[in-house]
Amino acid sequence: MLIRIFTYFLTFTTICQAVPPNIIEKAEQSNCGYESCHPIKEGFINVHLVPHTHDDVGWLKTVDQYYYGSNSRIQMAGVQYILDSVLDELRKDPDRRFIYVETSYLWKWWKQQHDIVKHQFKKYILNGQLEIIGGGWSMNDEATTHYQSIIDQFTWGLRRLNDTFGKCGRPKVGWQIDPFGHSREMASIFSQLGFDGLLLGRIDYQDKSLRFSTKTPEMIWQGSDNLNASEIFTSVMFNTYSPPPGFCFDILCSDDPIIDDKKSPDYNVDKRIAQFLEYVKNMTKVYATNNVIVTMGEDFNYQDAHTWFKNIDKLILYTNKLQDTGSKYNLLYSTPSCYLKAVYEEARKDNISFPVKTDDFFPYASDPHAYWTGYFTSKPTIKRYERLGNNFLQVCKQLYALTDLGPEDWADLNAMREAMGVMQHHDAITGTEKEHVAHDYARLLSAGFDECRFTTATALSKIVTKKQKSTKLLNRDPAPAIPFSTCLLANISQCEYTENSNSFIVTVYNPLSRPVNHYVRLPVVEQHYKVSDPNGKDLPIQMVPIPDSIKKIPGRQSNAMYEIIFLASDLPPLGFKSYYVMKSSGSNLNTQSEGDVNIEIDQNTGLISKVTMNGKTIPLEQNFFYYRGTVGNNARPENRSSGAYIFRPNGTDIYKISWKSSYQIFKGDLVSEVHQTFNDWVSQIIRIYNGENFVEFDWVVGPIPTGESGKEVISLYTTNLKSESTFYTDSNGRELLKRVRNFRPTWKLSLTEPISSNYYPVTSKILIRDPNQDVEVAVLTDRAQGGSSLNDGEIELMIHRNCLHDDGFGVDEPLYEKAFNAGLVARGSHYLVVGPYLNNTGAKTLAAQERDLAQRKLLAAWTFLSPTNGLSFAEYKAKYAMEYSGLTKSLPDNVQILTLEPWYGMNFLLRLEHVLERNEDPNLSKPVTVNLKGLFTPFQIVSLRETTLGANEWLNENSRLKFKAGQKLETMVRSNETLRNDPLWYDGYRKWIRSQHESNDINLRRQNSNTIFKQQENFASNDEFSVTLDPMQIRTFIIDIQKNYEKYVLWE
Ligand SMILES: [Zn+2]
């Protein structure tokens, strides 16, 4: 319908192999993994001592400061010394073990080592003394991260390990010991990575205490409502990741060493061992098996590894000696995977099953007044910058793969891959780092953008100049390369390029696998322009004035007074269209509008009062409020401050920023806008685009004035929906989870913080429903935020915050970001969707519409700008391609190419995902089959082989330990009589247990009852290029490609 590209293929037959090379290595001569575990002793309590270090990829110091050990006034931490020192200590005794986790540091160290050291390191990996655990580029946060970026950061970490160490470098255990709460999607991702288990450090203190008293800290966690095998054995550790109190033997600690000279007055072996065994005894009371894990390490420990290992040696020696006199404790050097294997074997032997968990671990509270829900929003501009980074990285990878950039182009994806890996760290995107560190993260990400700007420009230039080369239409001179730039400051309506040129080319690239329409907005100085599409057709445009509140954003240097808006329609999948824009003297070309979405503005208040969409009209008000953050000294839980981690409002009141806004309305044919000003630091533009089924709320907040308390600003949407204490939030941008106010499915919540204990991470979407009215109201976000529904009919999202005090969890800085000598201004968008969800009237259900919108915002069409170099439209078009698609056909609406990137030589990494849950749409939720043959324009897939999600193991070679699943946790809890008789808990339970997606289930039952759950086999075809995806399934392939030689290309 839209791809007017006809390529004729000749193939180079000699370049490619028919079968992918065995790039996923077999093990070398090795004894790693489970085979290298020290034997455990039957009939004993086996205590698995795991020496480890927790190395934050930036927090109080920058990544480089931590790596090199500089800036020690802040913290005595130098990662390079840790790896040096551990290596020396492992050499002394083959019994010793060590694990390493954060691969971004590992490679920083690796590239500085002599070959001999590398060889030694590899030796310890191969003999199992050193084990890589986790293996992502960083230990990612789980609340504010998006699944696409989590998968990317694991893929890159695991890839480097595979390249360097082969099978022995392949982690089998997730090690999420410090993130502040845990998402269900992460469990699903670990399961799809082919891991055997997951170890957690932080869960809610009430949850933890119940689990410890009922021997259920170990569980089978079901990571998905949709996937068949998404479960993973998960264990919550006894003391987060710290050693037993009194047993930190690091130079950073002050605990006594083990003194074993009996003549010394300080001899302490007996006392110390008794202390240690007392601790272990307490542990054995809470775990299901006779194997327990004791973490021997802390943040940045082992810079002088000798002190640790020497004392652990003695601890093991003297404790095990007691076995001669009947002790039943057996200490051993171990790793998380050896511990896991021991638990697995004991459970299998003794037929032990583990309870099943189906919800997530949010929000996390560490005490009654410390709810870690502030970081869902903290540092909102870093959170947006990261999301934009993902958008550009995917564009960059795709263009790299489609144009086959080689070494001659000097293009490099790694800077952006690695910067994005760092950004996922649990003190980066979370906003829980010191401010100077946040600036360093922005610097790293910006360097990644620079590399990708170069890569995309090179790729686009290759594509557009090909026309000249292939058609030989005009003269023999090749068309000169064209620069492509991108205006990152367009978010403050500033772009040097468009402001200072009389004419320019706008190239809009669509990274989605289906065609999209995209409204382009560019800041300009003048009022009259002409925009021509690739066919030379003049497009309707609209000029909208830039509001004063935007013009005065600190740091903005721009003369732009207007934004020019035009519709880039039918953008080809993985492709682009170019538009020729020039100033004109005449009037702008307009068109007729057609609107299905309408809003009403209350003339007295200037606030939105009503919305009509998808055939439903409901009263809806939106306004800005703030909470006053508690200011305390953190000495006791009741004195906890609100801060970077913690959201703790001072009471339950919210404060209106203004009861009314002054406003102006700009109606046009492409877009209608209401420009609202609430006060001198809060303003907003409400937008309705012609042909789009959502209302955009483009908010601008800051500088937040300081007062007697911090202000934590929310945007509150109030409707008349009877939502019955229930709302829904997404898990890392993927599956939807149900939330019930003041309720937890697996324990009775003691309500100490009524506001913040009801806050949940919103990575991309929050919604409420009213079954009687058959209305759903959803708000989609452009970055992660904290959100809730504290009263029926309401949705609130925290969009910006400042806090006067630190909250006592280490950052030691109040959260008050500055930019350009003023408090930070944040700008962002919410997208409101309203409609029926029970009786679907349109082609797509509301859920499917929301999926489509979320994708178009996550992987938005990317705008590039180029000069016209004095060429007229006709001259430009004669020389350069103005339209291109990387796909020969668009994929169905429910399938997206999640990943297309260069991998090894002539291999690419290709991931396909089904983007709907199984009960979201009667048609689009069906399994879908895609044939990859001839799918890509510039290359053919010669062969493909499926891997695990991380692309580091062939799927058919992956086998996982299968733990025996018992009852569901919520069912176990419900059978507890006290809870069942507790009306509040039981009411919550009733609401929570109601079918998670009642609405769409009805649709499904009506239209499609038996096809939806058919097994994949039914759809499988013999054609190896046919790929079938079940709802929410992601499939990863390494594809072997063969380039198409483009004999000639017709562009129309
Ligand atoms: Zn940490």
Tab-separated table of C-alpha atoms in Angstrom, residues 387-712:
chain	number	residue	atom	x	y	z
A	387	ARG	CA	13.759	6.710	27.272
A	388	LEU	CA	14.749	8.925	24.362
A	389	GLY	CA	18.074	7.093	24.352
A	390	ASN	CA	16.255	3.817	23.780
A	391	ASN	CA	14.268	5.350	20.947
A	392	PHE	CA	17.407	6.563	19.206
A	393	LEU	CA	19.426	3.407	19.915
A	394	GLN	CA	16.812	1.276	18.147
A	395	VAL	CA	16.778	3.668	15.167
A	396	CYS	CA	20.550	3.559	15.154
A	397	LYS	CA	20.793	-0.242	15.269
A	398	GLN	CA	18.195	-0.661	12.546
A	399	LEU	CA	19.801	1.811	10.185
A	400	TYR	CA	23.202	0.258	10.826
A	401	ALA	CA	21.880	-3.186	9.932
A	402	LEU	CA	19.867	-2.007	6.920
A	403	THR	CA	22.788	-0.212	5.332
A	404	ASP	CA	25.488	-2.621	6.366
A	405	LEU	CA	27.894	-0.030	7.632
A	406	GLY	CA	31.386	-1.396	7.664
A	407	PRO	CA	34.684	-0.448	9.228
A	408	GLU	CA	35.177	2.134	6.498
A	409	ASP	CA	32.325	4.075	8.011
A	410	TRP	CA	33.846	4.004	11.492
A	411	ALA	CA	30.408	3.793	12.929
A	412	ASP	CA	30.128	2.446	16.415
A	413	LEU	CA	27.050	1.244	18.226
A	414	ASN	CA	28.836	0.362	21.413
A	415	ALA	CA	28.981	3.815	22.955
A	416	MET	CA	25.195	4.004	22.982
A	417	ARG	CA	24.690	0.336	23.856
A	418	GLU	CA	26.953	0.744	26.838
A	419	ALA	CA	25.647	4.121	27.935
A	420	MET	CA	22.138	2.688	27.915
A	421	GLY	CA	23.402	-0.317	29.878
A	422	VAL	CA	24.771	2.020	32.532
A	423	MET	CA	21.544	4.012	32.573
A	424	GLN	CA	19.566	0.925	33.626
A	425	HIS	CA	21.584	0.684	36.858
A	426	HIS	CA	19.553	0.910	40.068
A	427	ASP	CA	21.079	4.246	40.967
A	428	ALA	CA	21.030	5.780	37.490
A	429	ILE	CA	17.569	5.884	35.922
A	430	THR	CA	16.137	5.750	39.434
A	431	GLY	CA	17.374	9.257	40.267
A	432	THR	CA	18.957	7.985	43.504
A	433	GLU	CA	22.468	9.192	42.679
A	434	LYS	CA	24.187	12.363	43.737
A	435	GLU	CA	23.545	15.204	41.371
A	436	HIS	CA	27.116	15.361	40.036
A	437	VAL	CA	26.744	11.670	39.137
A	438	ALA	CA	23.459	12.342	37.340
A	439	HIS	CA	25.333	14.918	35.258
A	440	ASP	CA	27.951	12.318	34.437
A	441	TYR	CA	25.264	9.846	33.336
A	442	ALA	CA	23.864	12.552	31.072
A	443	ARG	CA	27.362	13.089	29.690
A	444	LEU	CA	27.765	9.378	28.953
A	445	LEU	CA	24.386	9.184	27.294
A	446	SER	CA	25.099	12.297	25.310
A	447	ALA	CA	28.314	10.712	24.025
A	448	GLY	CA	26.201	7.730	22.979
A	449	PHE	CA	23.836	10.044	21.132
A	450	ASP	CA	26.804	11.591	19.340
A	451	GLU	CA	27.976	8.207	18.092
A	452	CYS	CA	24.492	7.281	16.962
A	453	ARG	CA	24.030	10.646	15.286
A	454	PHE	CA	27.079	9.858	13.253
A	455	THR	CA	25.919	6.316	12.535
A	456	THR	CA	22.417	7.310	11.487
A	457	ALA	CA	23.694	10.179	9.358
A	458	THR	CA	26.125	7.880	7.565
A	459	ALA	CA	23.445	5.271	7.010
A	460	LEU	CA	20.831	7.710	5.747
A	461	SER	CA	23.316	9.364	3.463
A	462	LYS	CA	24.142	5.961	1.981
A	463	ILE	CA	20.482	5.254	1.348
A	464	VAL	CA	19.518	8.575	-0.177
A	465	THR	CA	22.514	8.844	-2.483
A	466	LYS	CA	22.003	5.336	-3.814
A	467	LYS	CA	19.416	6.591	-6.199
A	468	GLN	CA	21.960	8.544	-8.135
A	469	LYS	CA	24.351	5.641	-8.284
A	470	SER	CA	21.813	3.103	-9.368
A	471	THR	CA	19.629	4.952	-11.797
A	472	LYS	CA	22.313	6.897	-13.633
A	473	LEU	CA	19.605	9.337	-14.460
A	474	LEU	CA	21.315	12.667	-14.620
A	475	ASN	CA	25.021	12.994	-14.720
A	476	ARG	CA	27.821	10.770	-13.709
A	477	ASP	CA	28.853	12.716	-10.672
A	478	PRO	CA	27.698	10.927	-7.604
A	479	ALA	CA	25.341	12.971	-5.534
A	480	PRO	CA	27.266	14.543	-2.713
A	481	ALA	CA	26.694	13.098	0.704
A	482	ILE	CA	24.121	14.884	2.771
A	483	PRO	CA	24.453	15.638	6.447
A	484	PHE	CA	21.587	14.496	8.654
A	485	SER	CA	21.241	16.077	12.024
A	486	THR	CA	18.800	15.760	14.822
A	487	CYS	CA	17.423	18.487	17.087
A	488	LEU	CA	17.522	17.190	20.634
A	489	LEU	CA	16.468	20.545	22.049
A	490	ALA	CA	13.141	20.366	20.275
A	491	ASN	CA	11.747	19.417	23.684
A	492	ILE	CA	12.168	23.064	24.681
A	493	SER	CA	11.061	24.223	21.232
A	494	GLN	CA	14.550	25.131	20.127
A	495	CYS	CA	16.294	24.036	16.951
A	496	GLU	CA	19.058	26.043	15.410
A	497	TYR	CA	18.621	24.250	12.148
A	498	THR	CA	15.011	25.050	11.429
A	499	GLU	CA	15.249	28.510	12.910
A	500	ASN	CA	18.109	29.674	10.711
A	501	SER	CA	17.310	28.157	7.321
A	502	ASN	CA	15.047	29.357	4.563
A	503	SER	CA	14.646	25.829	3.324
A	504	PHE	CA	15.527	22.419	4.669
A	505	ILE	CA	14.759	18.741	4.302
A	506	VAL	CA	12.916	16.892	7.041
A	507	THR	CA	13.447	13.134	6.982
A	508	VAL	CA	11.174	11.159	9.259
A	509	TYR	CA	12.278	7.606	10.065
A	510	ASN	CA	9.792	5.076	11.430
A	511	PRO	CA	11.357	2.319	13.581
A	512	LEU	CA	8.119	0.353	13.882
A	513	SER	CA	7.381	-2.663	11.720
A	514	ARG	CA	4.137	-1.222	10.408
A	515	PRO	CA	3.303	2.068	8.719
A	516	VAL	CA	2.466	4.976	11.003
A	517	ASN	CA	1.253	8.534	10.811
A	518	HIS	CA	3.337	11.034	12.712
A	519	TYR	CA	2.803	14.709	13.346
A	520	VAL	CA	6.059	16.606	12.904
A	521	ARG	CA	6.535	19.730	15.041
A	522	LEU	CA	9.465	22.033	14.486
A	523	PRO	CA	10.299	25.371	16.083
A	524	VAL	CA	10.549	28.169	13.519
A	525	VAL	CA	10.880	31.924	13.466
A	526	GLU	CA	8.434	32.927	10.769
A	527	GLN	CA	4.798	32.298	9.988
A	528	HIS	CA	4.621	31.136	6.386
A	529	TYR	CA	6.031	27.916	5.022
A	530	LYS	CA	5.455	25.426	2.277
A	531	VAL	CA	5.953	21.700	2.878
A	532	SER	CA	6.181	19.226	0.003
A	533	ASP	CA	5.950	15.486	0.446
A	534	PRO	CA	8.113	13.059	-1.553
A	535	ASN	CA	5.684	13.254	-4.462
A	536	GLY	CA	5.877	17.009	-4.601
A	537	LYS	CA	2.424	17.406	-3.147
A	538	ASP	CA	2.013	20.432	-0.903
A	539	LEU	CA	0.875	19.416	2.539
A	540	PRO	CA	-1.467	21.276	4.836
A	541	ILE	CA	0.448	22.876	7.654
A	542	GLN	CA	-0.423	24.663	10.824
A	543	MET	CA	1.488	27.249	12.833
A	544	VAL	CA	1.033	27.350	16.603
A	545	PRO	CA	2.613	30.028	18.780
A	546	ILE	CA	5.109	28.865	21.392
A	547	PRO	CA	3.759	29.781	24.832
A	548	ASP	CA	5.670	32.216	27.030
A	549	SER	CA	6.130	29.544	29.667
A	550	ILE	CA	8.256	27.591	27.188
A	551	LYS	CA	10.125	30.641	25.951
A	552	LYS	CA	11.316	31.453	29.448
A	553	ILE	CA	12.683	27.989	30.316
A	554	PRO	CA	16.150	28.656	31.735
A	555	GLY	CA	18.898	27.826	29.252
A	556	ARG	CA	16.685	28.152	26.187
A	557	GLN	CA	18.425	30.141	23.483
A	558	SER	CA	16.056	30.470	20.633
A	559	ASN	CA	14.256	33.028	18.531
A	560	ALA	CA	11.562	30.587	17.529
A	561	MET	CA	8.096	32.021	18.050
A	562	TYR	CA	6.063	29.247	16.411
A	563	GLU	CA	5.978	25.585	15.823
A	564	ILE	CA	5.221	24.391	12.354
A	565	ILE	CA	3.130	21.234	12.297
A	566	PHE	CA	2.493	18.854	9.463
A	567	LEU	CA	1.427	15.251	9.148
A	568	ALA	CA	3.970	12.744	7.912
A	569	SER	CA	1.514	10.083	6.837
A	570	ASP	CA	1.965	6.447	6.001
A	571	LEU	CA	5.612	6.363	7.012
A	572	PRO	CA	6.932	3.031	5.744
A	573	PRO	CA	7.994	0.352	8.252
A	574	LEU	CA	11.684	0.579	9.172
A	575	GLY	CA	11.800	3.359	6.648
A	576	PHE	CA	11.425	7.036	5.996
A	577	LYS	CA	9.957	9.800	3.918
A	578	SER	CA	11.661	13.125	3.274
A	579	TYR	CA	9.811	16.437	3.157
A	580	TYR	CA	10.983	19.609	1.501
A	581	VAL	CA	10.247	22.650	3.659
A	582	MET	CA	10.732	26.259	2.574
A	583	LYS	CA	9.662	29.690	3.693
A	584	SER	CA	6.941	31.127	1.524
A	585	SER	CA	5.348	34.491	1.206
A	586	GLY	CA	1.773	33.321	0.689
A	587	SER	CA	-0.621	31.955	3.207
A	588	ASN	CA	-0.342	28.471	4.622
A	589	LEU	CA	-2.260	25.631	3.080
A	590	ASN	CA	-5.009	24.348	5.288
A	591	THR	CA	-7.388	21.465	5.193
A	592	GLN	CA	-10.665	20.434	6.712
A	593	SER	CA	-10.598	18.776	10.069
A	594	GLU	CA	-12.577	15.809	11.238
A	595	GLY	CA	-12.681	15.211	14.926
A	596	ASP	CA	-13.811	12.250	16.986
A	597	VAL	CA	-12.108	13.486	20.111
A	598	ASN	CA	-13.522	16.475	21.890
A	599	ILE	CA	-12.886	18.211	25.150
A	600	GLU	CA	-14.656	20.960	27.010
A	601	ILE	CA	-12.948	23.676	28.936
A	602	ASP	CA	-14.711	25.227	31.901
A	603	GLN	CA	-14.725	28.946	31.183
A	604	ASN	CA	-14.520	29.856	34.862
A	605	THR	CA	-11.620	27.692	35.804
A	606	GLY	CA	-9.848	27.205	32.494
A	607	LEU	CA	-9.643	23.495	33.328
A	608	ILE	CA	-10.727	20.601	31.196
A	609	SER	CA	-14.197	19.496	32.315
A	610	LYS	CA	-15.384	16.901	29.851
A	611	VAL	CA	-13.963	14.538	27.282
A	612	THR	CA	-15.479	12.635	24.375
A	613	MET	CA	-13.612	9.799	22.773
A	614	ASN	CA	-14.433	6.443	21.204
A	615	GLY	CA	-18.102	7.301	21.482
A	616	LYS	CA	-18.013	7.886	25.240
A	617	THR	CA	-18.460	11.239	26.943
A	618	ILE	CA	-17.472	11.548	30.582
A	619	PRO	CA	-16.841	14.422	32.959
A	620	LEU	CA	-13.084	14.648	33.513
A	621	GLU	CA	-11.094	17.306	35.306
A	622	GLN	CA	-7.350	17.581	35.383
A	623	ASN	CA	-5.310	19.849	37.615
A	624	PHE	CA	-1.937	20.070	39.353
A	625	PHE	CA	-1.420	19.579	43.083
A	626	TYR	CA	1.475	18.915	45.355
A	627	TYR	CA	2.227	16.984	48.499
A	628	ARG	CA	4.377	18.542	51.163
A	629	GLY	CA	7.250	16.201	51.847
A	630	THR	CA	8.059	15.298	55.420
A	631	VAL	CA	11.211	16.891	56.746
A	632	GLY	CA	12.874	14.865	59.487
A	633	ASN	CA	16.273	13.818	60.776
A	634	ASN	CA	15.857	10.103	59.897
A	635	ALA	CA	17.002	9.078	63.369
A	636	ARG	CA	13.915	6.916	63.839
A	637	PRO	CA	11.388	5.592	61.336
A	638	GLU	CA	8.837	8.231	62.422
A	639	ASN	CA	11.394	10.920	61.622
A	640	ARG	CA	11.952	9.780	58.063
A	641	SER	CA	12.265	12.506	55.432
A	642	SER	CA	10.952	12.424	51.947
A	643	GLY	CA	13.969	12.167	49.628
A	644	ALA	CA	15.411	10.675	46.461
A	645	TYR	CA	14.246	7.156	47.400
A	646	ILE	CA	11.422	7.781	49.804
A	647	PHE	CA	8.103	9.499	49.179
A	648	ARG	CA	6.658	10.480	52.512
A	649	PRO	CA	4.084	13.241	52.409
A	650	ASN	CA	3.477	15.205	55.534
A	651	GLY	CA	-0.092	14.033	56.128
A	652	THR	CA	-2.619	13.052	53.504
A	653	ASP	CA	-3.528	16.526	52.211
A	654	ILE	CA	-2.820	17.649	48.718
A	655	TYR	CA	-2.393	21.309	47.886
A	656	LYS	CA	-3.788	22.904	44.773
A	657	ILE	CA	-1.271	24.838	42.758
A	658	SER	CA	-4.057	27.020	41.462
A	659	TRP	CA	-7.789	26.547	41.309
A	660	LYS	CA	-7.849	28.008	37.842
A	661	SER	CA	-5.670	28.531	34.851
A	662	SER	CA	-5.643	31.349	32.397
A	663	TYR	CA	-5.899	29.912	28.920
A	664	GLN	CA	-5.877	30.499	25.221
A	665	ILE	CA	-7.348	28.241	22.571
A	666	PHE	CA	-5.757	27.684	19.177
A	667	LYS	CA	-8.015	25.728	16.900
A	668	GLY	CA	-6.666	24.398	13.676
A	669	ASP	CA	-7.121	21.719	11.126
A	670	LEU	CA	-4.240	19.561	12.211
A	671	VAL	CA	-4.232	20.201	15.894
A	672	SER	CA	-6.276	22.097	18.449
A	673	GLU	CA	-4.478	23.344	21.508
A	674	VAL	CA	-5.395	24.850	24.831
A	675	HIS	CA	-2.471	26.740	26.361
A	676	GLN	CA	-2.944	26.871	30.115
A	677	THR	CA	-0.965	28.837	32.656
A	678	PHE	CA	-1.507	27.879	36.290
A	679	ASN	CA	1.145	30.072	37.874
A	680	ASP	CA	4.685	31.158	37.129
A	681	TRP	CA	6.056	27.621	37.443
A	682	VAL	CA	3.289	25.358	36.131
A	683	SER	CA	1.820	25.466	32.631
A	684	GLN	CA	0.425	23.009	30.160
A	685	ILE	CA	-0.696	22.529	26.586
A	686	ILE	CA	-3.654	20.235	26.011
A	687	ARG	CA	-3.634	18.920	22.445
A	688	ILE	CA	-5.928	17.022	20.176
A	689	TYR	CA	-4.513	15.973	16.846
A	690	ASN	CA	-6.790	15.414	13.953
A	691	GLY	CA	-7.269	11.706	13.345
A	692	GLU	CA	-5.669	10.657	16.633
A	693	ASN	CA	-7.584	8.955	19.399
A	694	PHE	CA	-5.990	10.517	22.459
A	695	VAL	CA	-5.637	13.811	24.268
A	696	GLU	CA	-2.101	14.938	25.003
A	697	PHE	CA	-1.271	16.830	28.200
A	698	ASP	CA	2.081	18.510	27.624
A	699	TRP	CA	3.027	19.720	31.118
A	700	VAL	CA	5.830	22.061	32.166
A	701	VAL	CA	6.762	22.195	35.854
A	702	GLY	CA	9.552	24.168	37.530
A	703	PRO	CA	11.568	25.675	38.938
A	704	ILE	CA	9.662	24.351	41.957
A	705	PRO	CA	9.936	27.077	44.567
A	706	THR	CA	11.444	26.045	47.857
A	707	GLY	CA	9.431	26.734	50.954
A	708	GLU	CA	9.092	25.242	54.360
A	709	SER	CA	8.651	21.824	52.871
A	710	GLY	CA	9.483	20.116	49.637
A	711	LYS	CA	6.831	19.988	46.943
A	712	GLU	CA	6.035	16.748	45.202
